[in-house]
């Protein structure tokens, strides 16, 4: 019985940790999910295993029947010379006007998706995961201005992300 209780407590701790917000990161308040829906282009990211080798990455968000958000990520695998798709689901962690969601691409396992900077016109978004190993710059267009890119790098460094590890997947 004690082992089962310990396992349940550890599982809850792991699941909660993956839905947390990194120190110094604050989700956007006044978030309008309807304006966020649609297609986004991945301009920059901290690389990780589930996107490694992908270029021309996009994310498309739409409403799910259960009230959540459908997430469709797509990228071109340069090594295999083929497109790769991943479909997930996302739900707000707190209020729907706070840009902190939990997202899952793998069964019951969820992780944080935190929009911490957002263009007034919903034309760009800076997104973090549950820790500072996950970071994305998303935009509504496949190319952004040098000024926006400089702001992203400056803010990311100020927030404690390792900007030397950021990659810029090619958009064609």
Tab-separated table of C-alpha atoms in Angstrom:
chain	number	residue	atom	x	y	z
A	1	UNK	CA	0.000	0.000	0.000
A	2	UNK	CA	2.840	2.390	0.847
A	3	UNK	CA	4.520	1.810	-2.519
A	4	UNK	CA	1.269	2.544	-4.339
A	5	UNK	CA	0.811	5.772	-2.368
A	6	UNK	CA	4.426	6.782	-3.045
A	7	UNK	CA	4.000	6.036	-6.769
A	8	UNK	CA	0.798	8.089	-6.902
A	9	UNK	CA	2.479	11.000	-5.106
A	10	UNK	CA	5.516	10.890	-7.421
A	11	UNK	CA	3.273	10.708	-10.498
A	12	UNK	CA	1.316	13.737	-9.305
A	13	UNK	CA	4.562	15.625	-8.637
A	14	UNK	CA	5.907	14.858	-12.125
A	15	UNK	CA	2.641	15.817	-13.824
A	16	UNK	CA	2.401	19.029	-11.803
A	17	UNK	CA	6.035	19.941	-12.515
A	18	UNK	CA	5.442	19.577	-16.245
A	19	UNK	CA	2.521	22.026	-15.991
A	20	UNK	CA	4.434	24.638	-14.018
A	21	UNK	CA	5.715	28.026	-15.161
A	22	UNK	CA	9.456	28.781	-15.147
A	23	UNK	CA	10.756	31.388	-12.687
A	24	UNK	CA	10.558	34.892	-14.118
A	25	UNK	CA	7.981	33.963	-16.770
A	26	UNK	CA	4.485	35.465	-16.539
A	27	UNK	CA	1.674	34.325	-18.827
A	28	UNK	CA	-0.069	37.022	-20.845
A	29	UNK	CA	-3.266	38.235	-19.142
A	30	UNK	CA	-6.232	39.392	-21.206
A	31	UNK	CA	-5.477	36.578	-23.668
A	32	UNK	CA	-8.047	36.141	-26.451
A	33	UNK	CA	-7.988	32.534	-27.607
A	34	UNK	CA	-10.112	33.324	-30.691
A	35	UNK	CA	-7.447	35.740	-31.926
A	36	UNK	CA	-4.719	33.165	-31.191
A	37	UNK	CA	-6.345	30.424	-33.273
A	38	UNK	CA	-5.064	29.789	-36.776
A	39	UNK	CA	-1.676	29.204	-38.335
A	40	UNK	CA	1.667	30.216	-36.817
A	41	UNK	CA	5.189	29.852	-38.227
A	42	UNK	CA	8.048	28.779	-36.015
A	43	UNK	CA	10.771	31.403	-36.444
A	44	UNK	CA	13.159	30.297	-33.686
A	45	UNK	CA	13.343	27.667	-30.954
A	46	UNK	CA	15.494	25.933	-28.434
A	47	UNK	CA	15.955	22.570	-30.116
A	48	UNK	CA	14.673	19.385	-28.490
A	49	UNK	CA	14.241	15.753	-29.454
A	50	UNK	CA	10.666	15.901	-30.740
A	51	UNK	CA	11.454	18.647	-33.302
A	52	UNK	CA	15.084	17.866	-34.042
A	53	UNK	CA	15.822	17.919	-37.761
A	54	UNK	CA	12.568	19.674	-38.664
A	55	UNK	CA	12.423	22.838	-40.745
A	56	UNK	CA	9.501	24.855	-42.097
A	57	UNK	CA	7.622	24.167	-38.876
A	58	UNK	CA	4.088	25.449	-38.423
A	59	UNK	CA	1.513	25.149	-35.661
A	60	UNK	CA	-2.173	25.426	-36.352
A	61	UNK	CA	-4.663	25.931	-33.538
A	62	UNK	CA	-8.417	25.311	-33.766
A	63	UNK	CA	-11.305	24.672	-31.377
A	64	UNK	CA	-12.011	21.116	-30.231
A	65	UNK	CA	-15.526	19.834	-29.589
A	66	UNK	CA	-14.694	19.327	-25.902
A	67	UNK	CA	-13.843	23.021	-25.471
A	68	UNK	CA	-10.101	22.523	-25.718
A	69	UNK	CA	-7.784	23.548	-28.521
A	70	UNK	CA	-6.606	21.242	-31.297
A	71	UNK	CA	-2.900	21.617	-32.015
A	72	UNK	CA	-1.503	20.475	-35.343
A	73	UNK	CA	2.262	20.813	-35.677
A	74	UNK	CA	3.893	20.183	-39.018
A	75	UNK	CA	7.512	20.265	-40.134
A	76	UNK	CA	9.749	19.024	-42.901
A	77	UNK	CA	12.223	16.329	-41.867
A	78	UNK	CA	15.323	17.200	-43.869
A	79	UNK	CA	17.003	13.837	-43.278
A	80	UNK	CA	14.024	11.716	-44.378
A	81	UNK	CA	12.896	14.296	-46.968
A	82	UNK	CA	9.287	14.052	-45.817
A	83	UNK	CA	6.692	15.998	-43.853
A	84	UNK	CA	6.053	15.094	-40.239
A	85	UNK	CA	2.771	15.871	-38.438
A	86	UNK	CA	1.873	15.698	-34.763
A	87	UNK	CA	-1.618	16.338	-33.422
A	88	UNK	CA	-2.198	17.302	-29.836
A	89	UNK	CA	-4.731	18.883	-27.552
A	90	UNK	CA	-4.473	21.822	-25.185
A	91	UNK	CA	-6.551	23.116	-22.277
A	92	UNK	CA	-6.305	26.226	-20.147
A	93	UNK	CA	-4.717	25.633	-16.751
A	94	UNK	CA	-6.562	28.528	-15.093
A	95	UNK	CA	-8.822	31.202	-16.555
A	96	UNK	CA	-9.278	31.303	-20.328
A	97	UNK	CA	-7.867	34.848	-20.459
A	98	UNK	CA	-4.526	33.707	-19.001
A	99	UNK	CA	-2.142	32.320	-21.638
A	100	UNK	CA	-1.074	29.257	-19.658
A	101	UNK	CA	-2.191	26.003	-21.196
A	102	UNK	CA	-1.391	22.358	-20.749
A	103	UNK	CA	-0.731	20.534	-24.003
A	104	UNK	CA	-0.427	16.852	-24.801
A	105	UNK	CA	0.797	15.001	-27.843
A	106	UNK	CA	1.365	11.732	-25.967
A	107	UNK	CA	-1.659	10.175	-24.266
A	108	UNK	CA	-2.319	11.356	-20.724
A	109	UNK	CA	0.945	13.298	-20.395
A	110	UNK	CA	0.631	17.089	-20.446
A	111	UNK	CA	3.204	19.850	-20.373
A	112	UNK	CA	3.028	23.619	-20.001
A	113	UNK	CA	2.585	26.002	-22.908
A	114	UNK	CA	3.059	29.562	-21.667
A	115	UNK	CA	2.648	32.587	-23.932
A	116	UNK	CA	4.656	35.262	-22.122
A	117	UNK	CA	4.902	37.914	-24.829
A	118	UNK	CA	2.333	38.622	-27.515
A	119	UNK	CA	2.112	41.221	-30.256
A	120	UNK	CA	-0.783	43.662	-29.949
A	121	UNK	CA	-2.115	42.373	-33.260
A	122	UNK	CA	-1.469	38.728	-32.319
A	123	UNK	CA	1.211	38.758	-34.997
A	124	UNK	CA	3.946	37.164	-32.861
A	125	UNK	CA	4.224	35.151	-29.651
A	126	UNK	CA	7.066	34.190	-27.328
A	127	UNK	CA	6.275	30.793	-25.813
A	128	UNK	CA	7.902	28.820	-23.021
A	129	UNK	CA	7.450	25.291	-21.766
A	130	UNK	CA	7.475	24.204	-18.129
A	131	UNK	CA	11.157	25.066	-17.793
A	132	UNK	CA	13.708	27.196	-19.588
A	133	UNK	CA	14.791	24.397	-21.906
A	134	UNK	CA	11.733	25.078	-24.082
A	135	UNK	CA	11.330	28.329	-25.991
A	136	UNK	CA	9.729	29.356	-29.271
A	137	UNK	CA	9.232	32.493	-31.324
A	138	UNK	CA	6.056	32.082	-33.367
A	139	UNK	CA	4.750	34.516	-35.965
A	140	UNK	CA	1.852	34.786	-38.379
A	141	UNK	CA	4.305	35.185	-41.256
A	142	UNK	CA	7.295	32.995	-42.143
A	143	UNK	CA	9.685	35.952	-41.857
A	144	UNK	CA	9.904	38.592	-39.111
A	145	UNK	CA	11.729	41.888	-38.833
A	146	UNK	CA	15.265	42.102	-37.500
A	147	UNK	CA	13.886	44.324	-34.715
A	148	UNK	CA	11.444	41.632	-33.534
A	149	UNK	CA	14.167	38.995	-33.658
A	150	UNK	CA	16.477	41.244	-31.625
A	151	UNK	CA	13.692	41.842	-29.062
A	152	UNK	CA	13.068	38.098	-28.805
A	153	UNK	CA	16.744	37.339	-28.188
A	154	UNK	CA	17.100	40.187	-25.699
A	155	UNK	CA	14.005	39.221	-23.703
A	156	UNK	CA	14.908	35.526	-23.810
A	157	UNK	CA	18.380	36.250	-22.456
A	158	UNK	CA	16.974	38.587	-19.796
A	159	UNK	CA	14.542	35.827	-18.707
A	160	UNK	CA	17.381	33.301	-18.374
A	161	UNK	CA	17.045	31.213	-21.538
A	162	UNK	CA	20.272	30.013	-23.178
A	163	UNK	CA	20.149	32.079	-26.364
A	164	UNK	CA	23.364	30.461	-27.660
A	165	UNK	CA	21.332	27.269	-28.204
A	166	UNK	CA	18.512	28.897	-30.186
A	167	UNK	CA	18.091	27.638	-33.747
A	168	UNK	CA	16.272	29.247	-36.661
A	169	UNK	CA	14.429	26.630	-38.732
A	170	UNK	CA	14.312	27.545	-42.414
A	171	UNK	CA	10.973	28.721	-43.808
A	172	UNK	CA	10.449	28.341	-47.547
